[in-house]
Amino acid sequence: MEAKPRPTSGTPTAADRGRDRISRIREGVMAAILEHRLLPGTKLGEDEIGEIYGVSRTLVRTALLKLAHEGIVSIEKNRGAFVSRPSTDDAREVFEARRLIEPTIVDHAIDAMSPARLDRLHRHIDGEREAERRGDARALIRLSGEFHRLVAEMSGHSVYLGFLQELIARSSLIILLYRRHDTPPCGTGHHAEIVMAIRDLDKARARALMIGHLVDIEAELFLKDVVPDDRRLADVLEA
Ligand SMILES: [Zn+2]
């Protein structure tokens, strides 16, 4: 016999719809940052975002506050919200935190590995190689971050996953500001090697490869100025 639906399921309440809209804005801004469509220092006008997503300023403000709490947006008194410009100290802290948690994440992912999950990882690597072959830099940047998120999802550790999603978004801003070359931050080769270590259930190798990979990404960074561009939000955000 099928379970009766709980009385709370069914028609979404106004609060549910509000939460959905807030997460749509948050995810839209995150995706634009991960694909380097939104640059550090870009003004995030409440009215403009409200228009793009067809929501009230109150909801936009809530979404921006959430992003500010995650270090992705900075809110300046009387000036409004901007995409954060992480400092070089922030950059060091973010990569130090990643070096600390990602080896443990990969450990947990190996514990939870299954043929279906391994297949998903292989398909992800194929996607990265395909984007590389097409010369699709934007897709490659997005997929690079997604690889790390995917491994965290497979770890089944929701606290680490939450931390890492924030760290990946902040890394994306850091890489935009401080990378030395225009090449994508994560080489496909590194990710493929990590997947092979996961396949072999070799925790020591997977951990070492992950740490080495993060050290390499950080080593590619240096301080440079990024001139804020003047694109309209409507050109970079997709509702
Ligand atoms: Zn990577």
PDB file of C-alpha atoms and ligand atoms in Angstrom, residues 98 144-145 147-148 185-187 190-191 194 210 213-214 217, ligand 1:
ATOM      1  CA  ARG A  98      40.781  23.090   0.641  1.00  0.00           C
ATOM      2  CA  SER A 144      36.760  21.924 -13.202  1.00  0.00           C
ATOM      3  CA  GLY A 145      34.863  23.208 -10.169  1.00  0.00           C
ATOM      4  CA  PHE A 147      34.657  17.775 -10.441  1.00  0.00           C
ATOM      5  CA  HIS A 148      35.556  18.766  -6.886  1.00  0.00           C
ATOM      6  CA  PRO A 185      42.844  26.151 -13.348  1.00  0.00           C
ATOM      7  CA  CYS A 186      42.464  22.377 -13.122  1.00  0.00           C
ATOM      8  CA  GLY A 187      44.255  20.311 -15.732  1.00  0.00           C
ATOM      9  CA  HIS A 190      45.119  15.693 -12.639  1.00  0.00           C
ATOM     10  CA  HIS A 191      41.425  14.905 -12.312  1.00  0.00           C
ATOM     11  CA  ILE A 194      42.606  11.222  -9.016  1.00  0.00           C
ATOM     12  CA  MET A 210      44.461  15.831  -4.403  1.00  0.00           C
ATOM     13  CA  HIS A 213      46.656  19.235  -7.413  1.00  0.00           C
ATOM     14  CA  LEU A 214      45.566  21.996  -4.995  1.00  0.00           C
ATOM     15  CA  ILE A 217      46.532  25.464  -8.605  1.00  0.00           C
TER      16      ILE A 217
HETATM   17 ZN    ZN B   1      40.661  20.381  -9.950  1.00  0.00          ZN
END
